[in-house]
């Protein structure tokens, strides 16, 4: 559905400054996949989506989307895709239903077909009762659902969503996700989206692409990324006097690293937590070291990012925003 090779985009900001927003991204997306693109502010996510949706041209490299080249066949690409941008697409004074019909007409549907499609989408996204409301009167979550509907009017097989859930409360986020997943089933769509919510990417996407400084630094299932790059963390509570002894045992676990003692807790990162924990407890008991508590912490995608870049995604975000 998507294939890019060394896709690159520079922005010449002034005579002395060029921003290398996207630096040689090679990415393949198969039909039916749901891919989440993660990365701190300024990583190049939106720029990549804008190239794939033909809104801007690449500086170098190639991309085919839905079988067409983004540079030489932008018209064909646009007819095959839907795009919901980072801001709001819909005009504020229009009524939600009219906005959708208008969008359908722009995409070449006749009025009757546009109306039929609008009815269908309003229904699917639970907006039917709000069709007569002005866009400016909708809540953030309702408006974002309308944005998604706007991207779907012409029944694209491929949908790009740039931060669909940003700014929504947890309930609206969950609700929007429900709708996205349902749409995907109903229309057998391929979806590429960006998000800043790691938990969302973790639980909803089958595949996570991590972008940093314009490059793909990881691309796999969330599960694989977490176990390969971060591993699990074991935390054992022992009497402070026993910390050195238990640390020595922890060092011997397969793949053990980052063995640290904080207070009366020993923390160690291992490849397979559920297997390593009983082994460590048994070893401790054999040496007469009482273990008061034990936990396995599964890694998060933030641990993955930390492991890859040496900085936490949250930290990178804050820096990006301040810059
Ligand atoms: N039109 C432009 N002119 C100059 N620089 C730009 C332009 N668009 C983007 N950039 C720069 O390119 C880099 C990547 O921006 P982009 O919008 O792709 O990031 P992003 O990953 O979408 O970030 P965010 O999470 O904040 O949306 C940033 O440094 C940004 O300032
Ligand atoms: Mg962006």
CSV table of C-alpha atoms and ligand atoms in Angstrom, one decimal:
chain,number,residue,atom,x,y,z
A,1,UNK,CA,0.0,0.0,0.0
A,2,UNK,CA,2.9,2.3,0.8
A,3,UNK,CA,6.5,2.0,-0.2
A,4,UNK,CA,9.1,4.6,0.4
A,5,UNK,CA,12.8,4.6,-0.3
A,6,UNK,CA,15.2,7.1,1.2
A,7,UNK,CA,12.4,9.6,1.4
A,8,UNK,CA,13.9,13.0,2.3
A,9,UNK,CA,12.6,16.5,2.9
A,10,UNK,CA,14.6,19.6,3.6
A,11,UNK,CA,13.2,23.0,4.4
A,12,UNK,CA,15.4,25.9,3.4
A,13,UNK,CA,14.4,28.4,6.2
A,14,UNK,CA,17.0,31.1,5.4
A,15,UNK,CA,20.2,31.5,3.4
A,16,UNK,CA,22.2,30.0,6.3
A,17,UNK,CA,19.7,27.5,7.7
A,18,UNK,CA,18.2,24.3,6.2
A,19,UNK,CA,16.0,22.1,8.3
A,20,UNK,CA,16.5,18.4,7.6
A,21,UNK,CA,13.0,17.4,8.6
A,22,UNK,CA,13.0,13.9,7.1
A,23,UNK,CA,16.2,12.1,6.4
A,24,UNK,CA,16.0,9.1,4.2
A,25,UNK,CA,12.9,7.2,5.4
A,26,UNK,CA,12.4,3.7,3.9
A,27,UNK,CA,9.1,2.2,4.9
A,28,UNK,CA,6.7,-0.4,3.6
A,29,UNK,CA,3.1,-0.7,4.6
A,30,UNK,CA,1.0,-3.7,3.6
A,31,UNK,CA,-2.7,-3.6,2.8
A,32,UNK,CA,-4.8,-3.8,6.0
A,33,UNK,CA,-2.1,-2.7,8.4
A,34,UNK,CA,-2.7,-0.2,11.2
A,35,UNK,CA,0.6,1.6,11.7
A,36,UNK,CA,1.3,4.1,14.5
A,37,UNK,CA,4.1,6.6,13.9
A,38,UNK,CA,5.6,7.8,17.2
A,39,UNK,CA,8.2,10.4,17.9
A,40,UNK,CA,8.8,13.7,19.7
A,41,UNK,CA,7.8,17.1,18.5
A,42,UNK,CA,9.6,18.0,15.3
A,43,UNK,CA,10.7,14.4,14.6
A,44,UNK,CA,9.3,14.6,11.0
A,45,UNK,CA,6.0,12.8,11.4
A,46,UNK,CA,3.7,15.4,9.8
A,47,UNK,CA,6.3,16.2,7.1
A,48,UNK,CA,6.3,12.5,6.2
A,49,UNK,CA,2.5,12.3,6.0
A,50,UNK,CA,2.4,15.5,3.9
A,51,UNK,CA,4.8,13.9,1.4
A,52,UNK,CA,2.8,10.7,1.3
A,53,UNK,CA,-0.4,12.6,0.8
A,54,UNK,CA,1.2,14.7,-2.0
A,55,UNK,CA,0.8,18.0,-0.2
A,56,UNK,CA,4.5,18.7,-0.4
A,57,UNK,CA,7.1,17.1,-2.6
A,58,UNK,CA,10.2,15.2,-1.4
A,59,UNK,CA,13.6,16.7,-1.7
A,60,UNK,CA,15.0,13.3,-2.6
A,61,UNK,CA,14.0,9.7,-2.5
A,62,UNK,CA,10.8,8.0,-3.8
A,63,UNK,CA,7.4,7.0,-2.5
A,64,UNK,CA,4.6,5.0,-4.0
A,65,UNK,CA,1.2,5.2,-2.3
A,66,UNK,CA,-1.7,2.9,-3.3
A,67,UNK,CA,0.4,2.0,-6.4
A,68,UNK,CA,1.1,5.5,-7.6
A,69,UNK,CA,4.2,7.7,-7.5
A,70,UNK,CA,3.7,10.7,-5.2
A,71,UNK,CA,5.8,12.9,-7.4
A,72,UNK,CA,4.7,12.0,-10.9
A,73,UNK,CA,1.1,10.8,-10.2
A,74,UNK,CA,-0.2,13.0,-7.3
A,75,UNK,CA,-3.7,13.1,-8.7
A,76,UNK,CA,-4.1,9.4,-8.7
A,77,UNK,CA,-2.7,9.1,-5.2
A,78,UNK,CA,-5.1,11.7,-3.9
A,79,UNK,CA,-8.1,9.9,-5.2
A,80,UNK,CA,-7.1,6.7,-3.3
A,81,UNK,CA,-6.3,8.2,0.0
A,82,UNK,CA,-8.0,10.1,2.9
A,83,UNK,CA,-6.1,12.5,5.0
A,84,UNK,CA,-7.0,14.0,8.4
A,85,UNK,CA,-4.5,16.6,9.2
A,86,UNK,CA,-3.1,17.7,12.5
A,87,UNK,CA,-5.4,20.8,12.6
A,88,UNK,CA,-9.1,20.8,12.0
A,89,UNK,CA,-10.3,20.5,8.4
A,90,UNK,CA,-13.9,21.4,8.6
A,91,UNK,CA,-15.1,25.0,8.3
A,92,UNK,CA,-16.6,26.4,11.5
A,93,UNK,CA,-19.8,28.0,10.3
A,94,UNK,CA,-21.0,25.2,8.2
A,95,UNK,CA,-23.4,22.5,9.5
A,96,UNK,CA,-21.6,19.2,10.0
A,97,UNK,CA,-23.8,17.3,7.5
A,98,UNK,CA,-23.4,20.0,4.8
A,99,UNK,CA,-19.7,20.0,5.3
A,100,UNK,CA,-19.6,16.3,4.6
A,101,UNK,CA,-21.8,16.5,1.5
A,102,UNK,CA,-19.6,19.4,0.2
A,103,UNK,CA,-16.5,17.3,0.8
A,104,UNK,CA,-18.1,14.5,-1.2
A,105,UNK,CA,-18.8,16.8,-4.1
A,106,UNK,CA,-15.3,18.1,-4.1
A,107,UNK,CA,-14.2,14.5,-4.4
A,108,UNK,CA,-16.3,14.1,-7.5
A,109,UNK,CA,-19.4,12.3,-6.1
A,110,UNK,CA,-22.8,13.6,-7.4
A,111,UNK,CA,-25.0,15.2,-4.8
A,112,UNK,CA,-27.2,12.2,-4.3
A,113,UNK,CA,-24.2,9.9,-3.8
A,114,UNK,CA,-22.5,12.4,-1.5
A,115,UNK,CA,-25.7,12.6,0.6
A,116,UNK,CA,-25.9,8.8,0.8
A,117,UNK,CA,-22.3,8.5,1.8
A,118,UNK,CA,-22.7,11.3,4.4
A,119,UNK,CA,-25.7,9.5,6.0
A,120,UNK,CA,-23.6,6.3,6.2
A,121,UNK,CA,-20.6,8.0,7.8
A,122,UNK,CA,-22.7,10.1,10.2
A,123,UNK,CA,-24.3,6.8,11.3
A,124,UNK,CA,-21.0,4.9,11.6
A,125,UNK,CA,-19.3,7.7,13.6
A,126,UNK,CA,-22.4,8.3,15.7
A,127,UNK,CA,-22.9,11.8,14.5
A,128,UNK,CA,-26.3,11.5,13.0
A,129,UNK,CA,-28.0,13.6,15.7
A,130,UNK,CA,-25.4,16.3,15.2
A,131,UNK,CA,-25.7,16.6,11.5
A,132,UNK,CA,-27.6,19.9,11.7
A,133,UNK,CA,-25.3,21.5,14.2
A,134,UNK,CA,-22.6,24.0,13.2
A,135,UNK,CA,-19.1,22.7,13.3
A,136,UNK,CA,-18.2,25.4,15.8
A,137,UNK,CA,-20.8,24.1,18.2
A,138,UNK,CA,-19.4,20.6,18.3
A,139,UNK,CA,-17.2,19.4,21.2
A,140,UNK,CA,-13.6,18.6,20.5
A,141,UNK,CA,-14.2,14.9,20.3
A,142,UNK,CA,-17.3,15.3,18.1
A,143,UNK,CA,-15.3,17.6,15.8
A,144,UNK,CA,-12.4,15.1,15.6
A,145,UNK,CA,-14.9,12.4,14.6
A,146,UNK,CA,-16.3,14.7,11.9
A,147,UNK,CA,-12.7,15.2,10.7
A,148,UNK,CA,-12.3,11.5,10.4
A,149,UNK,CA,-15.6,11.3,8.5
A,150,UNK,CA,-14.3,14.1,6.1
A,151,UNK,CA,-11.3,11.9,5.4
A,152,UNK,CA,-13.6,9.0,4.5
A,153,UNK,CA,-16.2,10.5,2.2
A,154,UNK,CA,-14.7,9.1,-0.9
A,155,UNK,CA,-14.2,5.6,0.6
A,156,UNK,CA,-10.4,5.5,0.5
A,157,UNK,CA,-8.6,2.3,1.0
A,158,UNK,CA,-5.9,4.1,2.8
A,159,UNK,CA,-6.4,6.6,5.6
A,160,UNK,CA,-3.8,9.0,7.1
A,161,UNK,CA,-4.6,10.4,10.5
A,162,UNK,CA,-2.2,13.0,12.0
A,163,UNK,CA,-2.7,13.0,15.8
A,164,UNK,CA,-6.4,12.1,15.7
A,165,UNK,CA,-6.7,12.0,19.4
A,166,UNK,CA,-4.6,14.9,20.6
A,167,UNK,CA,-6.4,17.2,23.0
A,168,UNK,CA,-9.3,14.8,23.7
A,169,UNK,CA,-10.1,13.6,27.2
A,170,UNK,CA,-9.5,9.9,27.9
A,171,UNK,CA,-13.1,9.0,27.3
A,172,UNK,CA,-13.3,10.7,24.0
A,173,UNK,CA,-10.0,9.2,23.0
A,174,UNK,CA,-11.2,5.7,23.7
A,175,UNK,CA,-14.4,6.5,21.8
A,176,UNK,CA,-12.6,7.8,18.8
A,177,UNK,CA,-10.4,4.8,18.8
A,178,UNK,CA,-13.5,2.6,18.9
A,179,UNK,CA,-14.7,4.4,15.8
A,180,UNK,CA,-11.4,4.2,14.0
A,181,UNK,CA,-11.2,0.4,14.6
A,182,UNK,CA,-14.8,-0.1,13.5
A,183,UNK,CA,-14.2,2.0,10.3
A,184,UNK,CA,-11.2,-0.1,9.6
A,185,UNK,CA,-13.2,-3.3,9.8
A,186,UNK,CA,-16.1,-2.0,7.9
A,187,UNK,CA,-14.2,-0.6,5.0
A,188,UNK,CA,-11.1,-2.9,5.1
A,189,UNK,CA,-8.9,0.1,5.4
A,190,UNK,CA,-5.2,0.5,5.8
A,191,UNK,CA,-4.4,3.2,8.4
A,192,UNK,CA,-1.3,5.2,9.1
A,193,UNK,CA,-1.6,7.5,12.1
A,194,UNK,CA,0.7,9.6,14.3
A,195,UNK,CA,0.2,9.9,18.1
A,196,UNK,CA,1.9,11.2,21.2
A,197,UNK,CA,0.0,8.8,23.4
A,198,UNK,CA,2.4,5.8,23.9
A,199,UNK,CA,-0.3,3.7,25.6
A,200,UNK,CA,-2.5,4.2,22.6
A,201,UNK,CA,0.1,3.1,20.1
A,202,UNK,CA,0.9,0.2,22.3
A,203,UNK,CA,-2.5,-1.2,22.6
A,204,UNK,CA,-4.1,-0.3,19.3
A,205,UNK,CA,-1.5,-0.5,16.6
A,206,UNK,CA,-0.1,-3.8,15.4
A,207,UNK,CA,3.0,-2.0,14.3
A,208,UNK,CA,4.9,0.9,15.7
A,209,UNK,CA,7.3,3.0,13.7
A,210,UNK,CA,9.5,5.2,16.0
A,211,UNK,CA,10.8,8.4,14.3
A,212,UNK,CA,13.5,10.6,15.7
A,213,UNK,CA,15.3,13.5,14.0
A,214,UNK,CA,13.8,12.6,10.7
A,215,UNK,CA,14.8,9.0,10.7
A,216,UNK,CA,13.1,5.7,11.5
A,217,UNK,CA,14.9,4.3,14.6
A,218,UNK,CA,12.6,1.3,15.2
A,219,UNK,CA,9.8,-0.5,13.3
A,220,UNK,CA,8.1,-3.5,14.7
A,221,UNK,CA,5.2,-4.7,16.9
A,222,UNK,CA,5.0,-2.9,20.2
A,223,UNK,CA,5.5,-6.3,21.9
A,224,UNK,CA,8.7,-7.0,19.9
A,225,UNK,CA,10.1,-3.6,20.4
A,226,UNK,CA,9.6,-3.8,24.2
A,227,UNK,CA,11.1,-7.2,24.6
A,228,UNK,CA,13.9,-6.8,22.2
A,229,UNK,CA,15.0,-3.3,23.1
A,230,UNK,CA,14.0,-2.8,26.7
A,231,UNK,CA,13.4,-6.2,28.3
A,232,UNK,CA,11.6,-6.5,31.7
A,233,UNK,CA,12.6,-5.0,34.9
A,234,UNK,CA,12.6,-7.0,38.1
A,235,UNK,CA,12.2,-5.3,41.5
A,236,UNK,CA,13.0,-7.2,44.6
A,237,UNK,CA,12.6,-6.0,48.2
A,238,UNK,CA,15.2,-7.3,50.6
A,239,UNK,CA,16.8,-6.1,53.9
A,240,UNK,CA,19.3,-3.3,53.0
A,241,UNK,CA,22.2,-5.5,54.4
A,242,UNK,CA,21.4,-8.2,51.8
A,243,UNK,CA,21.4,-5.8,48.8
A,244,UNK,CA,25.0,-6.5,47.7
A,245,UNK,CA,24.5,-10.3,47.9
A,246,UNK,CA,21.2,-10.2,45.9
A,247,UNK,CA,22.8,-7.8,43.4
A,248,UNK,CA,25.6,-10.3,42.8
A,249,UNK,CA,23.0,-13.0,42.1
A,250,UNK,CA,21.0,-10.7,39.8
A,251,UNK,CA,24.2,-10.0,37.8
A,252,UNK,CA,24.2,-13.7,36.9
A,253,UNK,CA,20.7,-13.8,35.3
A,254,UNK,CA,20.6,-14.2,31.6
A,255,UNK,CA,20.8,-10.8,29.9
A,256,UNK,CA,21.0,-8.9,33.2
A,257,UNK,CA,21.9,-5.3,33.0
A,258,UNK,CA,21.2,-2.0,34.9
A,259,UNK,CA,21.5,-3.7,38.3
A,260,UNK,CA,20.7,-0.9,40.7
A,261,UNK,CA,19.7,-0.6,44.4
A,262,UNK,CA,17.3,2.1,45.5
A,263,UNK,CA,16.3,2.1,49.2
A,264,UNK,CA,15.6,-1.5,50.1
A,265,UNK,CA,14.7,-2.4,46.5
A,266,UNK,CA,17.0,-4.0,43.9
A,267,UNK,CA,16.1,-3.4,40.3
A,268,UNK,CA,17.5,-5.3,37.4
A,269,UNK,CA,16.7,-5.4,33.7
A,270,UNK,CA,16.5,-8.8,32.1
A,271,UNK,CA,15.3,-10.2,28.8
A,272,UNK,CA,12.5,-12.4,30.1
A,273,UNK,CA,11.1,-11.2,33.5
A,274,UNK,CA,8.6,-13.9,34.2
A,275,UNK,CA,11.3,-16.6,33.7
A,276,UNK,CA,14.0,-14.7,35.6
A,277,UNK,CA,12.0,-13.8,38.6
A,278,UNK,CA,11.5,-17.3,40.0
A,279,UNK,CA,15.2,-18.2,39.2
A,280,UNK,CA,16.4,-15.2,41.2
A,281,UNK,CA,14.0,-15.9,44.2
A,282,UNK,CA,15.2,-19.5,44.3
A,283,UNK,CA,18.8,-18.5,44.2
A,284,UNK,CA,18.2,-16.0,47.0
A,285,UNK,CA,16.4,-18.7,49.1
A,286,UNK,CA,19.3,-21.2,48.6
A,287,UNK,CA,21.6,-18.6,50.1
A,288,UNK,CA,19.2,-17.8,53.0
A,289,UNK,CA,18.3,-14.3,51.8
A,290,UNK,CA,14.7,-13.5,52.6
A,291,UNK,CA,12.8,-11.8,49.8
A,292,UNK,CA,10.0,-9.6,51.2
A,293,UNK,CA,8.5,-8.6,47.8
A,294,UNK,CA,9.0,-9.2,44.1
A,295,UNK,CA,7.6,-7.6,41.0
A,296,UNK,CA,8.0,-7.8,37.2
A,297,UNK,CA,7.5,-4.5,35.4
A,298,UNK,CA,6.8,-4.8,31.8
A,299,UNK,CA,8.5,-2.2,29.7
A,300,UNK,CA,6.7,0.7,28.1
A,301,UNK,CA,7.3,2.2,24.7
A,302,UNK,CA,8.9,5.1,26.6
A,303,UNK,CA,11.5,2.6,27.9
A,304,UNK,CA,12.0,1.6,24.2
A,305,UNK,CA,12.6,5.2,23.2
A,306,UNK,CA,14.9,5.8,26.2
A,307,UNK,CA,16.9,2.7,25.3
A,308,UNK,CA,17.2,3.8,21.6
A,309,UNK,CA,18.0,7.4,22.1
A,310,UNK,CA,19.3,7.8,25.7
A,311,UNK,CA,16.4,10.2,26.4
A,312,UNK,CA,12.9,9.8,27.5
A,313,UNK,CA,10.1,10.6,25.0
A,314,UNK,CA,8.5,12.9,27.5
A,315,UNK,CA,11.8,14.7,28.0
A,316,UNK,CA,12.3,15.0,24.2
A,317,UNK,CA,8.8,16.4,23.8
A,318,UNK,CA,9.4,19.1,26.4
A,319,UNK,CA,12.7,20.1,24.7
A,320,UNK,CA,11.1,20.0,21.3
A,321,UNK,CA,8.3,22.3,22.5
A,322,UNK,CA,10.7,24.7,24.2
A,323,UNK,CA,12.9,25.0,21.1
B,1,LIG,N1,7.1,24.5,6.2
B,1,LIG,C1,8.2,24.3,7.0
B,1,LIG,N2,9.2,25.2,6.9
B,1,LIG,C2,10.3,25.0,7.7
B,1,LIG,N3,10.5,24.1,8.6
B,1,LIG,C3,9.5,23.2,8.7
B,1,LIG,C4,8.3,23.3,7.9
B,1,LIG,N4,7.5,22.2,8.3
B,1,LIG,C5,8.1,21.5,9.2
B,1,LIG,N5,9.3,22.1,9.5
B,1,LIG,C6,10.4,21.6,10.4
B,1,LIG,O1,10.6,20.2,10.1
B,1,LIG,C7,10.8,19.5,11.3
B,1,LIG,C8,9.8,18.4,11.4
B,1,LIG,O2,8.5,18.9,11.5
B,1,LIG,P1,7.2,18.0,11.6
B,1,LIG,O3,6.0,18.9,11.6
B,1,LIG,O4,7.2,17.0,10.5
B,1,LIG,O5,7.3,17.3,13.0
B,1,LIG,P2,6.3,16.3,13.7
B,1,LIG,O6,7.0,15.1,14.0
B,1,LIG,O7,5.0,16.3,13.0
B,1,LIG,O8,6.1,17.1,15.1
B,1,LIG,P3,4.8,17.3,16.1
B,1,LIG,O9,4.8,16.1,17.0
B,1,LIG,O10,5.1,18.5,16.9
B,1,LIG,O11,3.6,17.5,15.2
B,1,LIG,C9,10.6,20.5,12.5
B,1,LIG,O12,11.9,20.9,12.8
B,1,LIG,C10,9.9,21.6,11.8
B,1,LIG,O13,10.2,22.9,12.5
B,2,LIG,MG1,3.1,16.8,13.5
